[in-house]
Amino acid sequence: MSLLIKNGRVITAVDDYHADVFIDGETVTMIGRNLDVQADQVIDAAGKLVIPGGIDPHTHFDMPFGGTTSADDFESGTLAAAFGGTTTIVDFAIQTKGKSTLEGLETWHAKAEGKCAIDYGFHMIVTDMPPERLGEMGRLADEGLTSYKLFMAYPGVLYSDDATIFRAMRQAGDDGTMICMHAENGIVIDEIIKRAIAEGKTEPKWHALTRPTRMEAEGVNRALAIAEVANVPVYIVHLSSHDALEEVRRGRDRGVHAFAETCPQYLFLDQSFYERPDFEGAKYVMTPALREKWNQESLWRGLQLGDLQTIATDHCPFCFTGQKELGREDFTKIPNGAPGVENRMALIYNGGVGGKRISLNKFVELTSTNAAKTFGMFPKKGTIAVGSDADIVIFDPNRKETISVKNPHTHHMKVDFSTYEGFEVVGYPDVTISRGKVIIENNTYKGKKGDGRFIKRARYNNLLRATSADLAALK
Ligand code: URP
Ligand code: ZN
Ligand code: ZN
């Protein structure tokens, strides 16, 4: 099958020009003005942007957490991602404490295989890593998992102590892989929470009030210091606050290879959402918590200046009815996380490009290219170039939508509320193409379950990013 996208404005992290894009099979094979070529299918993209498909490097599909399981599985989650203009996700597989990470990988392959609408990869959540099992990390890299998440939060659940973090970082350095860090001082936070509960402070707002930004900043500072001594890169996930960003900046200024992502919820929502009546605040219980509004402009500045390189969703949906409600009497029992995988591209375009905070090139860089580079997928993913996978979105910069659980154009996630209910956006993905196949067009899914493939990701090479040669060498 061949596909010709005509007359569009092609935007990558560095390009901005009008051209036709020809796709033969799964990859882009020609880009040029007025291409004189026959194609099985032709799409006229006049007046539209032709951008690399979004890459969301932080999702939790079918994830057991907080005594329940996240509401989207790999089928509904990747379908919703596709409707929202995302063509690749990287989800978090979980190691059961005391067991092999390779077992965890098998479990996550079983959850995803044959279900996905778009391509997918896995990071591995490491819950323990004694010295005798460090070799597993290299084996995971051979399987295409070149990044791991460790938690400084959630003591007794996912938490790793500093010795484990240092050991895993050293090994990652030797293997050319990346540690992703949930940076919050969970030990101190748990003490604050115990006091709050003892004082009868049980409403959702106490989730935020017991997780001070200084404890996120402390986690970031410690993660960067340990990475510095281990002489390895580190990636801070879901950074939410000015204080934490300052620590990233300080570390980068002294030469730490620190990367960081933020998420739409920290750019568009704030702590006041916890005050919503009738327990509605529970919808926004996520970790880190939503912050005071003034933090948002600091995060935008971090994106503009390059101290934050990616925008992921941390999509971790729990229904209000039956799941969030588990914590009606005690906020610590509200499962942590919120949906968003479908909304990221439109929100960032509207608030970023539309809000005159970032350029079109920066939009692509933050939502696609940098994730591909950081996680060993570039230039196969994250750009539009000859030889790259034809993961492309035709984005209408003028299309208006109101994000709502009731809007069939904006809500395909299997969760009974929208984090961004009522948000009006200008700019929306019209057509989503995954490896050359049109999978979303006219608000309709045209693909089939299982079209999405597992992506083996490449390793770092002496702190340099993987290249097309590294990707080609993957079997
Ligand atoms: O609240 C969140 N973020 N839930 C998902 C788990 C995590 O820490 O990323
Ligand atoms: Zn986390
Ligand atoms: Zn997460």
PDB file of C-alpha atoms and ligand atoms in Angstrom, residues 58 60 63 65 149 151 154 182 238 266 285-288 314 316 336-338, ligand 1:
ATOM      1  CA  HIS A  58       4.534   7.737  30.266  1.00  0.00           C
ATOM      2  CA  HIS A  60      -0.059   3.095  32.863  1.00  0.00           C
ATOM      3  CA  MET A  63      -1.893  -1.349  35.965  1.00  0.00           C
ATOM      4  CA  PHE A  65      -2.354   0.122  41.808  1.00  0.00           C
ATOM      5  CA  LYS A 149      11.686   3.659  36.607  1.00  0.00           C
ATOM      6  CA  PHE A 151      10.514   5.420  42.972  1.00  0.00           C
ATOM      7  CA  TYR A 154       5.371   5.087  47.912  1.00  0.00           C
ATOM      8  CA  HIS A 182       9.816   9.415  40.516  1.00  0.00           C
ATOM      9  CA  HIS A 238       6.191  14.019  35.873  1.00  0.00           C
ATOM     10  CA  TYR A 266       0.698  20.504  35.823  1.00  0.00           C
ATOM     11  CA  VAL A 285      -5.643  12.903  43.149  1.00  0.00           C
ATOM     12  CA  MET A 286      -2.420  12.058  41.382  1.00  0.00           C
ATOM     13  CA  THR A 287       1.207  12.026  42.387  1.00  0.00           C
ATOM     14  CA  PRO A 288       2.912  14.462  42.408  1.00  0.00           C
ATOM     15  CA  ASP A 314       1.285   9.891  33.150  1.00  0.00           C
ATOM     16  CA  CYS A 316      -3.296   6.427  34.913  1.00  0.00           C
ATOM     17  CA  ASN A 336      -3.511   7.902  42.447  1.00  0.00           C
ATOM     18  CA  GLY A 337      -3.655   8.923  38.816  1.00  0.00           C
ATOM     19  CA  ALA A 338      -5.741  10.619  36.135  1.00  0.00           C
TER      20      ALA A 338
HETATM   21  O1  URP B   1      -0.596   9.383  40.346  1.00  0.00           O
HETATM   22  C1  URP B   1       0.127   8.790  39.563  1.00  0.00           C
HETATM   23  N1  URP B   1       1.086   9.457  38.988  1.00  0.00           N
HETATM   24  N2  URP B   1      -0.069   7.486  39.313  1.00  0.00           N
HETATM   25  C2  URP B   1       0.744   6.662  38.532  1.00  0.00           C
HETATM   26  C3  URP B   1       1.973   6.189  39.244  1.00  0.00           C
HETATM   27  C4  URP B   1       3.118   7.153  39.135  1.00  0.00           C
HETATM   28  O2  URP B   1       3.673   7.525  40.155  1.00  0.00           O
HETATM   29  O3  URP B   1       3.504   7.528  38.034  1.00  0.00           O
END
